Coordinates of C-alpha atoms in Angstrom, one line a residue:
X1 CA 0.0 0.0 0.0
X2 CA 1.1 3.5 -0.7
X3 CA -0.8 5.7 1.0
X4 CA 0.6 9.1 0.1
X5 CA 1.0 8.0 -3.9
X6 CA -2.7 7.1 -3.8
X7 CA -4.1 10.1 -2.4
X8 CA -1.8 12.2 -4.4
X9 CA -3.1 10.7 -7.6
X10 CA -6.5 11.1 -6.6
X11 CA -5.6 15.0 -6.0
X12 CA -4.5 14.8 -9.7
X13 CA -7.0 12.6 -11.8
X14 CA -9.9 13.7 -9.8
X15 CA -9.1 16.8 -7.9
X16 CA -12.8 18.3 -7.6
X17 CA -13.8 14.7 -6.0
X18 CA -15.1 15.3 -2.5
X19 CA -13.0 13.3 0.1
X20 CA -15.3 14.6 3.1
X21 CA -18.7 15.6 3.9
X22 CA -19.6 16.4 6.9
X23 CA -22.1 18.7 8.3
X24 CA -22.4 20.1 4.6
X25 CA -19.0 20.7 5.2
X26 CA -17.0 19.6 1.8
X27 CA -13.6 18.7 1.3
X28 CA -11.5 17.8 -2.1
X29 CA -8.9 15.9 -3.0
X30 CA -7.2 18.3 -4.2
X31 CA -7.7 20.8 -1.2
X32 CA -6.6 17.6 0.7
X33 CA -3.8 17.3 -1.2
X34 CA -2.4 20.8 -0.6
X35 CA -3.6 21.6 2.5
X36 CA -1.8 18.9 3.9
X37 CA 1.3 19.2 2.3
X38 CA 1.2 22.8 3.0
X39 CA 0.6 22.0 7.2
X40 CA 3.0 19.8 7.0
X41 CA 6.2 22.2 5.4
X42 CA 4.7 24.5 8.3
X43 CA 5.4 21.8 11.2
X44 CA 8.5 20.5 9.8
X45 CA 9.6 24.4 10.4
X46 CA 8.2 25.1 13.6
X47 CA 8.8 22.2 15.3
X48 CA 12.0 21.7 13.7
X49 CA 13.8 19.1 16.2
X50 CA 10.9 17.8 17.7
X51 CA 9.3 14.7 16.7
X52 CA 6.4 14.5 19.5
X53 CA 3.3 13.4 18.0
X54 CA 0.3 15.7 17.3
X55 CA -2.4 15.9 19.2
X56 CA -5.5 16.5 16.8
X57 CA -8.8 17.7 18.8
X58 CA -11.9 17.9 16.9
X59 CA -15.2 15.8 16.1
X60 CA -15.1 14.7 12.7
X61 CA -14.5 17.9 11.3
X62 CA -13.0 18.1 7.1
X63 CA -10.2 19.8 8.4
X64 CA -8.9 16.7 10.9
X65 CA -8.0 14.9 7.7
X66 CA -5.5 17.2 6.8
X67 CA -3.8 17.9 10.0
X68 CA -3.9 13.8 10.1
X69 CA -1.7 13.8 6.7
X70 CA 0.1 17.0 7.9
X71 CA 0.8 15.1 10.7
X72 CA 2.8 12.2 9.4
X73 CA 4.1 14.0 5.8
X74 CA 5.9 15.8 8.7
X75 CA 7.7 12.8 9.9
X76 CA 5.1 12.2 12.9
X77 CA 2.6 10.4 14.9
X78 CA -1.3 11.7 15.2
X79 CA -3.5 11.2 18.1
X80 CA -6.9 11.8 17.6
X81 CA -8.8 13.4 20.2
X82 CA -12.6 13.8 19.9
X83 CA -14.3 16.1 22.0
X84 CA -16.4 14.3 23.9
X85 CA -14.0 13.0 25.9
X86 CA -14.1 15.2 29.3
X87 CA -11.0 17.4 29.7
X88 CA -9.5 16.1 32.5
X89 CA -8.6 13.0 30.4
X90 CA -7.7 15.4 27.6
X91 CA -5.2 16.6 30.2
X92 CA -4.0 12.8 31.0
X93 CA -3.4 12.2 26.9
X94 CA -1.5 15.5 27.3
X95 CA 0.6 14.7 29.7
X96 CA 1.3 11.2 28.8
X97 CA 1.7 11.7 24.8
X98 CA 4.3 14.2 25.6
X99 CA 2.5 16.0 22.6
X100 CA 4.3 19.9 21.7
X101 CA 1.5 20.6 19.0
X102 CA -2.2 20.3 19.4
X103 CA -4.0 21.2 16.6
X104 CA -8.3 21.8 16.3
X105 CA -10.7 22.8 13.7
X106 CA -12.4 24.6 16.7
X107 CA -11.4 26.2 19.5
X108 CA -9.1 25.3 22.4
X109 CA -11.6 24.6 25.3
X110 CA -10.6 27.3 28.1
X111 CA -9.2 24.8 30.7
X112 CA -6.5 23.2 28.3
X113 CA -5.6 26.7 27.1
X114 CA -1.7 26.9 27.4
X115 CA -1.7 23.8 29.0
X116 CA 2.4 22.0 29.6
X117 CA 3.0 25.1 27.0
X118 CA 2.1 22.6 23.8
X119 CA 1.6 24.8 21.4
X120 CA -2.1 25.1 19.8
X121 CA -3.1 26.3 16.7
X122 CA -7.5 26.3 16.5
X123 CA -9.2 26.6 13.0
X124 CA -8.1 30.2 11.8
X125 CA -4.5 29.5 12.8
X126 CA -4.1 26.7 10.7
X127 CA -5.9 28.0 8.0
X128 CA -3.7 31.0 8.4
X129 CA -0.2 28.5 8.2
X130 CA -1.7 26.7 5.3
X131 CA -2.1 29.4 3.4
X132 CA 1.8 31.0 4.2
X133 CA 3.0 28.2 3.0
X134 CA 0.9 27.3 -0.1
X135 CA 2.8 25.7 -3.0
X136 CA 5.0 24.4 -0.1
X137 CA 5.5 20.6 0.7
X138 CA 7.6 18.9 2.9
X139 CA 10.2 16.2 1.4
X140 CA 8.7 12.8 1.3
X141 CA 11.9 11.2 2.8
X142 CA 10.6 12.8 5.9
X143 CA 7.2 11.0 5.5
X144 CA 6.4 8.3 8.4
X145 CA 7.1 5.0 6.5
X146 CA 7.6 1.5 7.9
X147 CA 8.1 1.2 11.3
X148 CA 7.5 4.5 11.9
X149 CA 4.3 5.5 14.4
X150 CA 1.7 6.8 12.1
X151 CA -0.7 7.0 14.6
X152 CA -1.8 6.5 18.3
X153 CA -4.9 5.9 19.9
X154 CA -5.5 6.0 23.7
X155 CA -7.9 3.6 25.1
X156 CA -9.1 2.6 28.8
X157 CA -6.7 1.8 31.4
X158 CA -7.1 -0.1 34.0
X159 CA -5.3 2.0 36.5
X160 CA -7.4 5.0 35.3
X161 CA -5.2 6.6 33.0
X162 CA -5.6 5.7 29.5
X163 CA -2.8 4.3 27.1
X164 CA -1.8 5.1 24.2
X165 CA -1.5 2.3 21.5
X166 CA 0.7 3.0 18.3
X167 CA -0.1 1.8 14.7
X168 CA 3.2 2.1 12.5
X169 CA 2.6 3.0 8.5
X170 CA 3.4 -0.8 8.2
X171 CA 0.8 -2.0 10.6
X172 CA -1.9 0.2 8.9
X173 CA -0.5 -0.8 5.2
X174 CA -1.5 -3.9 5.8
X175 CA -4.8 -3.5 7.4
X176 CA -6.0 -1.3 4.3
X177 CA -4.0 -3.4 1.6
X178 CA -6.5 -6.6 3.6
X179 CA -10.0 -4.1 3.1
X180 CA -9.2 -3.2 -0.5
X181 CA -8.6 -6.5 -1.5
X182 CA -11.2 -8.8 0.3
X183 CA -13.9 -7.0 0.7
X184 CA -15.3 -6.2 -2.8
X185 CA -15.0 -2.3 -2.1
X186 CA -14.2 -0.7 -5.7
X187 CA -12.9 3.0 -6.6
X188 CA -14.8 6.2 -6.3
X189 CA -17.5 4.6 -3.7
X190 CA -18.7 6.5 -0.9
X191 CA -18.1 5.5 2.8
X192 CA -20.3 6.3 6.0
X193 CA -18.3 7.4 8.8
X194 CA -20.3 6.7 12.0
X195 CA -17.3 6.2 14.5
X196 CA -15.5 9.1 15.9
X197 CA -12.2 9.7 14.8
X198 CA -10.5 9.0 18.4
X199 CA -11.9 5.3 18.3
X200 CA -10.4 3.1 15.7
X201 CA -13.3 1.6 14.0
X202 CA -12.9 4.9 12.0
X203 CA -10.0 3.7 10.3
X204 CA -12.1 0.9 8.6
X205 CA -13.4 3.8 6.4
X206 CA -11.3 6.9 6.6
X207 CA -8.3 5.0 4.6
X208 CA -9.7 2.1 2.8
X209 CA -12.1 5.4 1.4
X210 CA -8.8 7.5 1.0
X211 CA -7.0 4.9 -0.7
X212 CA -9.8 4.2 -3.7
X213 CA -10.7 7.7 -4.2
X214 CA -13.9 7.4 -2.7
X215 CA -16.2 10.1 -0.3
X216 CA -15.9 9.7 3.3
X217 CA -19.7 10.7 4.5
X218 CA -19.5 11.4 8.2
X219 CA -22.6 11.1 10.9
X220 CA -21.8 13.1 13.7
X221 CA -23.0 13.1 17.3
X222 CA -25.5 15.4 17.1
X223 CA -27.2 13.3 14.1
X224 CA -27.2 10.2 16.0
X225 CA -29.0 12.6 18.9
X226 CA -31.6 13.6 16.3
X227 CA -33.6 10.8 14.8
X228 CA -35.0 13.1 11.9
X229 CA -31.5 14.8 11.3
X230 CA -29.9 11.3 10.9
X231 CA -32.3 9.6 8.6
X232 CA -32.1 12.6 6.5
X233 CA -28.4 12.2 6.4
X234 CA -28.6 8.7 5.6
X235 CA -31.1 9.3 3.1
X236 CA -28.9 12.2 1.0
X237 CA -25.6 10.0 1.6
X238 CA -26.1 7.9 -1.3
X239 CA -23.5 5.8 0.4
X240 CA -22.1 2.2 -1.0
X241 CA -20.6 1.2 2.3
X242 CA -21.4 1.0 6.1
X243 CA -19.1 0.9 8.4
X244 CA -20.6 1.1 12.0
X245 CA -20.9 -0.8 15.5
X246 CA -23.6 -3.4 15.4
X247 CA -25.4 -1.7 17.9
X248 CA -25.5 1.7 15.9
X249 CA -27.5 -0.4 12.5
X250 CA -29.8 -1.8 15.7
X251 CA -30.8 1.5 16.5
X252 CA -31.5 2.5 12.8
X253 CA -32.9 -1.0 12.4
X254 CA -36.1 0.0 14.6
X255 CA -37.4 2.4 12.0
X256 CA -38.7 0.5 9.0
X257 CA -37.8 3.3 6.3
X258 CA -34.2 1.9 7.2
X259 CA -34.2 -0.4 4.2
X260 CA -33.0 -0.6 0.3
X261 CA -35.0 2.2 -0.5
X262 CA -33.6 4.8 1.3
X263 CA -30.0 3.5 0.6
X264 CA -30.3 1.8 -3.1
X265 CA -27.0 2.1 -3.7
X266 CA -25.7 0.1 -0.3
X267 CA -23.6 -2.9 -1.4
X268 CA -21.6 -3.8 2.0
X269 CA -22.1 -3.8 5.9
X270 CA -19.1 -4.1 7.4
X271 CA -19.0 -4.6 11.7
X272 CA -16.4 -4.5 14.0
X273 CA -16.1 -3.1 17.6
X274 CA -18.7 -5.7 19.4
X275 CA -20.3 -9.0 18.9
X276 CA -22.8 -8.7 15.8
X277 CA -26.1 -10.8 17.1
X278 CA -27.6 -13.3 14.4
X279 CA -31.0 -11.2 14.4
X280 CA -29.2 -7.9 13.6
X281 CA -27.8 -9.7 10.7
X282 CA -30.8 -11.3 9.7
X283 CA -32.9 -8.2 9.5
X284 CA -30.3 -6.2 7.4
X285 CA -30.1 -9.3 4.9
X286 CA -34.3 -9.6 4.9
X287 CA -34.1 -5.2 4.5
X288 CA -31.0 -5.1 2.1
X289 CA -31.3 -8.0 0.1
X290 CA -28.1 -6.8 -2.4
X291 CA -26.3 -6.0 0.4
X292 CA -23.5 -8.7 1.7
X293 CA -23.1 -8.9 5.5
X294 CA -19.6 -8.7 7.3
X295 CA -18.9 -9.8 10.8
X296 CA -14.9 -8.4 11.3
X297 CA -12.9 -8.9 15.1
X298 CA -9.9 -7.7 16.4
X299 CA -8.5 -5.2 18.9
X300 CA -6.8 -2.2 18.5
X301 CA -3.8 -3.0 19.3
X302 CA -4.2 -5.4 16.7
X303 CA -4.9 -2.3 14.0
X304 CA -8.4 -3.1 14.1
X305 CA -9.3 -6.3 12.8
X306 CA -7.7 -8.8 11.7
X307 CA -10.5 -11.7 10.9
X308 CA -13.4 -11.4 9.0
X309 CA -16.5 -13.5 7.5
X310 CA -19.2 -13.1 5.2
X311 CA -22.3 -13.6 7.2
X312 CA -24.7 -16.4 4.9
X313 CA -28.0 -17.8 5.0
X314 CA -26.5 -20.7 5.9
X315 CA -24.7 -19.3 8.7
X316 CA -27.3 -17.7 10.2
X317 CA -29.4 -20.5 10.5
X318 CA -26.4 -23.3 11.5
X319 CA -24.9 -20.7 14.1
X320 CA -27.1 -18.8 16.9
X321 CA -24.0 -16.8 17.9
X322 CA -21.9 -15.8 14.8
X323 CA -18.8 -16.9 13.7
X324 CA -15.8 -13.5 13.7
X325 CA -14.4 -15.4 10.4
X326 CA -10.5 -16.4 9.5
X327 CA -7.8 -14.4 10.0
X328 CA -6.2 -12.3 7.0
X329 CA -3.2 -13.7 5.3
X330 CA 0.1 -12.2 7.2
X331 CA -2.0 -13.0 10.7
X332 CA -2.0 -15.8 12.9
X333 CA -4.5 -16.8 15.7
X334 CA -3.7 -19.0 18.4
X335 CA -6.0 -20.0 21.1
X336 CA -4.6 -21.1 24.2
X337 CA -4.9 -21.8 27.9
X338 CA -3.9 -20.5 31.2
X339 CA -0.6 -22.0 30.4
X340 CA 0.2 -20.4 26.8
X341 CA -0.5 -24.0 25.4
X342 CA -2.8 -24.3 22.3
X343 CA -6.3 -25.9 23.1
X344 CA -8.2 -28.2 20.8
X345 CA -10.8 -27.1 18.7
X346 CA -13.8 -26.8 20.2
X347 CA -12.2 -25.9 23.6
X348 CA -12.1 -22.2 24.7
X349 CA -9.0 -20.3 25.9
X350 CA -7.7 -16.9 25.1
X351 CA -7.1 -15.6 21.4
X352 CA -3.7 -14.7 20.5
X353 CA -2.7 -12.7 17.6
X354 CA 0.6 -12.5 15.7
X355 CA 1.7 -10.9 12.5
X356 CA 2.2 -7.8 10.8
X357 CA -0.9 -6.2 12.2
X358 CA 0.4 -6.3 16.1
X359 CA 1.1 -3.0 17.6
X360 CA 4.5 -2.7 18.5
X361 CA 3.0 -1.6 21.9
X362 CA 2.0 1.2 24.1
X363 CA 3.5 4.3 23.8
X364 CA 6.3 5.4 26.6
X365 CA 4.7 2.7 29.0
X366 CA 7.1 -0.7 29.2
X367 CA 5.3 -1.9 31.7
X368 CA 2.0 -2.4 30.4
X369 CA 3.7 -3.4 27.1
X370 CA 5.7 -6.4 28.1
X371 CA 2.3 -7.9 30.2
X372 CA 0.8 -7.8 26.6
X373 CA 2.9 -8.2 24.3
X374 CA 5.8 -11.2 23.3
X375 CA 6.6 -13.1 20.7
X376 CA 5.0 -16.1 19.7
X377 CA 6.2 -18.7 16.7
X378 CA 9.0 -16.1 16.0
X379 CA 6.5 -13.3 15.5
X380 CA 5.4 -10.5 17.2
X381 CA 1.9 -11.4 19.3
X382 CA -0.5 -9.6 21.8
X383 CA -2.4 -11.5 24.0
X384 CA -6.2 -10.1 23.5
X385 CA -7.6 -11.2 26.8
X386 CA -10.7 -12.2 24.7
X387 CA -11.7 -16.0 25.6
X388 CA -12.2 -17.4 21.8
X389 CA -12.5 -21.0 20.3
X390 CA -12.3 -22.6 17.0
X391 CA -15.0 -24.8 15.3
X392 CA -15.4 -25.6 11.7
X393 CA -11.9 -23.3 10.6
X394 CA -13.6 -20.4 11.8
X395 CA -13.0 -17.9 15.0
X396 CA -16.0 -17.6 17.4
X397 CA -16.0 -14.9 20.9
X398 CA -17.1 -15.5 23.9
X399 CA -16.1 -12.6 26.3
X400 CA -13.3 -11.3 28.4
X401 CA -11.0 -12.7 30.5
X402 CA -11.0 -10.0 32.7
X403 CA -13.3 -6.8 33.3
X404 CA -12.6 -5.4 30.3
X405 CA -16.0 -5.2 28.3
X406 CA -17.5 -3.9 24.8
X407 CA -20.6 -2.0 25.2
X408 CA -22.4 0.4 21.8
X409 CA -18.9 -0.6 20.1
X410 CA -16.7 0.9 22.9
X411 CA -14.0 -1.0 24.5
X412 CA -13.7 -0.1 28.8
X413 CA -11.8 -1.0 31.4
X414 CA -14.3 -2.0 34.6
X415 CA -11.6 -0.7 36.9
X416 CA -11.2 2.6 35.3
X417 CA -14.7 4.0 35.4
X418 CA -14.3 2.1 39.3
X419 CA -11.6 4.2 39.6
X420 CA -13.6 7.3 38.4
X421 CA -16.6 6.4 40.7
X422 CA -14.2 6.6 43.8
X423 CA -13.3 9.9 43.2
X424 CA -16.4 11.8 43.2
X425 CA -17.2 13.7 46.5
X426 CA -20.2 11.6 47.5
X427 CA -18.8 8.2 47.0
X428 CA -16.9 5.9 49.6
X429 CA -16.6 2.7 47.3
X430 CA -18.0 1.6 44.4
X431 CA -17.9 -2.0 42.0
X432 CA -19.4 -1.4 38.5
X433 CA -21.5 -4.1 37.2
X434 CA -22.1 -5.1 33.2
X435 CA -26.0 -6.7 32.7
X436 CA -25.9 -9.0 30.2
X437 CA -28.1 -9.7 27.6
X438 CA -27.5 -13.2 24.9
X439 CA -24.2 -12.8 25.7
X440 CA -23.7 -8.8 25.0
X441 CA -23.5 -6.3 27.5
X442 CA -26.7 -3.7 27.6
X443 CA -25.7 -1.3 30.3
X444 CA -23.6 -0.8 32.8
X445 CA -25.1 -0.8 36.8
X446 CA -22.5 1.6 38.9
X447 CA -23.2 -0.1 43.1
X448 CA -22.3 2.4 45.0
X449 CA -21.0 3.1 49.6
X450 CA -22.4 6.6 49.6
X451 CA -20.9 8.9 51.7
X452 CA -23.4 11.2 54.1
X453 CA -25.2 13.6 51.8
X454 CA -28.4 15.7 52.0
X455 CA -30.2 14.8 49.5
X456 CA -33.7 13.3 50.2
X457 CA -34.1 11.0 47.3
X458 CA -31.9 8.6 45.6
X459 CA -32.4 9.9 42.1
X460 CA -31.1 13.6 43.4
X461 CA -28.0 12.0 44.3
X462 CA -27.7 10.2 41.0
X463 CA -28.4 13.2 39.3
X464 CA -25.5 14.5 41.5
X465 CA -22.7 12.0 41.2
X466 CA -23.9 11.6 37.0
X467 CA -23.0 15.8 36.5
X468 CA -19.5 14.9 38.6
X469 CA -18.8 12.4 36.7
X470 CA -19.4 13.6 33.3
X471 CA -15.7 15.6 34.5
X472 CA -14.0 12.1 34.4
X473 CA -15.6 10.1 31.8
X474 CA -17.0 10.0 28.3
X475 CA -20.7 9.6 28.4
X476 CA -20.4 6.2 26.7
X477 CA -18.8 5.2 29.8
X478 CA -21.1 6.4 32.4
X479 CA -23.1 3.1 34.0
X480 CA -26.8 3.3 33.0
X481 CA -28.4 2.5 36.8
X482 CA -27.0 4.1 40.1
X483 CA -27.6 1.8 43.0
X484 CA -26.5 2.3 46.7
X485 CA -26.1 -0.3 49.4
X486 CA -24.4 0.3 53.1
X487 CA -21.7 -1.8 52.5
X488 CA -19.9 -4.2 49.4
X489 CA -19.5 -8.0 50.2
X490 CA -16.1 -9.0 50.0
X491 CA -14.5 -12.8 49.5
X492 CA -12.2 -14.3 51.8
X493 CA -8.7 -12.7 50.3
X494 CA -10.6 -8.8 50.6
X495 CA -11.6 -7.9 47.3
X496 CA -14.6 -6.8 46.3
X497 CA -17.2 -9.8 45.7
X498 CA -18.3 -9.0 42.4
X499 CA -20.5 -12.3 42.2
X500 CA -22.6 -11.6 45.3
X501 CA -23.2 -7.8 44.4
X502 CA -24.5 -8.8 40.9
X503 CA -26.7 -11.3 42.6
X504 CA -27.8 -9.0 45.6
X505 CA -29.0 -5.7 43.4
X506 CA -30.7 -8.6 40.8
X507 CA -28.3 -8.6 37.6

């Protein structure tokens, strides 16, 4: 795959193409083009001798594209921020990134405003620095090739910080070299965007789209808050292929104008970020008949997926819970058991990954890296902490090892919103339970020690503790149900008896 050559001869052959719309805001490939390569001859100038990556801050704006390109035409690393995320974890991506330039197509919220003296440049700046140095590009031997970071993406922690995981040119090479070749997607198509930029099932469309000239068409947050707005989106996208969460085509799935005949020129579903249930499936074969079906897995330290299957009539009806497919060529997957040894087939244990698509770990954190990843068969490996199994050549899921969950596509660490909980001013202890549903988790239950308080009802004080948190945590991350007890069981060695507090508040 090259990247930079493709776009670059989209800029040429088709430069009044749009490469983004969102919002009704447009973007070509040739603006792309030059706007990038401009950024980047500005970076390369201003932060000559510092190769920190870039933090990008924005919610699927146009203009996040280019400073992604800028980014590594100028020899470095992205991280894409989106703003939902609260500040003060902003602040922790900050700190921990070592980021010196943090770019927005917005505005620098108030609180991160000169914040470890990283230099920010909001919408008017960079358009100001694109246009000084128009005409102007950096030299491509300075392009992130290879091994090279091309970008990072934090994720849940389990000590409450996030980490960041890095993606080298090579890893995402192959991961867009696997989409453009086995999934039927042709040139010029366009491509919903439903995913924020900041989580990596966005990368399933930004650069397979990029890469075959296509139109990246973007659904924002405030869409997916506005029933109309959305399915007026949808209907003008006149998109080919869907990229989304299962959970997202659930939700569009319960209004039947969602069919062929408001998106007649859909030819491909493609899922990744949680387990796709056989009915979801079923209902977007029954209501997209020309459409094919793919169920995708992997994690993203794994550059986000790397197995895949086309879901059948046949395998919908042999297979209540779906198969997550064979892995793509330069991958291997191992499932083993508590000892690293491989298990039969049929037998559960945890998935292992190897190949070109494993990270080549967390950025500036050795510790967490070496619990994760090793090598395996002479190849570099990640263990997932997914429990998996083989049956009939194909990979199936079946949960976490630990209390790591999915939930609406999301990946979160149990102990980090825990973490969270325990902060807030109200809260002596807290355990944070997922409910279940066919094997998917619906919501999250935070039981909660409260602290003396005023308040004469229960649901003021959830109202309470739901404002503090929204400080700490994404809203995709704040439980569902609030419910307080006097005190947490605990087993015999003194932790926390999860078990007995999902049985004792009914989940």
């Amino acid at each position: 795959m090259e990247l930079y050559t493709q776009i670059k001869k989209w800029a040429q052959c088709a430069p009044d193409r749009v490469a983004i719309s969102s919002n009704g805001n447009e973007l070509t490939y040739r603006e792309l083009e030059t706007y990038s390569n401009a950024l980047a001859a500005f970076i390369c100038e201003k932060m000559s001798g510092n190769d920190a990556p870039i933090i990008v801050y924005g919610h699927m704006e146009p203009l996040m594209l280019v400073c992604f390109l800028a980014a590594v035409k100028s020899g470095r690393a992205y991280i894409p921020v989106d703003t939902s995320i609260p500040e003060e974890r902003v602040k922790k991506i900050m700190d921990d990134s070592g980021a010196a330039l943090f770019l927005t197509p917005g505005s620098v919220p108030e609180t991160l405003k000169n914040y470890n003296h990283v230099l920010m440049l909001e919408d008017k700046e960079i358009k100001e620095a694109i246009a000084s140095y128009e005409g102007q590009q950096p030299p491509t031997d300075q392009f992130v090739i290879g091994e090279q970071n091309f970008y990072i993406i934090y994720t849940s922690g389990s000590t409450g910080n996030p980490k960041g995981v890095q993606i080298s040119y090579n890893n995402l090479a192959s991961f867009v070299e696997w989409m453009v070749s086995d999934f039927g997607l042709k040139e010029q198509q366009r491509f919903l965007n439903q995913a924020p930029f900041s989580f990596d099932l966005s990368v399933m469309d930004v650069y397979p789209c990029l890469y075959l000239g296509g139109t990246l068409w973007t659904i924002s947050k405030e869409l997916i808050a506005n029933p109309k707005w959305l399915f007026e989106s949808l209907q003008a996208s006149r998109i080919h292929v869907w990229t989304s969460t299962p959970s997202f085509a659930e939700m569009c799935l319960m209004d039947e104008c969602f069919s062929a005949e408001m998106l007649p020129f859909l030819e491909t579903f493609l899922f990744c970020g949680e387990m796709l249930p056989n009915e979801t499936a079923r209902k977007l074969k029954q209501r997209f008949p020309n459409a094919v079906v793919y169920n995708t897995y992997g994690p993203t330290e794994a550059t986000v997926a790397v197995t895949s299957v086309e879901i059948t009539e046949e395998i919908l009806s042999e297979y209540p819970a779906l198969p997550v497919g064979v892995a793509k060529k330069d991958v291997g997957i191992f499932i083993v058991d508590e000892n690293g040894k491989e298990v039969e087939d049929g037998e559960k244990g945890e998935i292992i990954i190897t190949g070109k698509s494993v990270s080549k770990g967390y950025w500036r954190n050795e510790e967490l890296t070496n619990k994760a990843f090793f090598r395996y068969n002479n190849q570099p490996a990640y263990k997932t902490g997914d429990v998996g199994y083989k049956k009939n050549g194909w990979l199936f899921c079946a949960g976490r090892l630990d209390f790591q969950i999915k939930l609406n596509g999301y990946r979160m660490e149990i102990e980090e919103i825990e973490a969270q909980l325990r902060k807030l001013s109200l809260v002596e202890s807290a355990v944070v339970v997922p409910v279940y549903k066919e094997n998917k988790c619906q919501y999250l239950t935070a039981v909660l020690v409260p602290k003396k308080h005023t308040f004469e009802k229960e649901y003021q004080l959830t109202a309470y503790l739901k404002k503090e948190l929204q400080q700490l945590l994404p809203a995709y991350m704040i439980p569902k149900k609030f419910v307080y007890v006097s005190s947490l069981p605990m087993t015999n060695n003194g932790k926390a008896d999860r078990k007995k507090i999902a049985n004792e508040v009914g989940v």
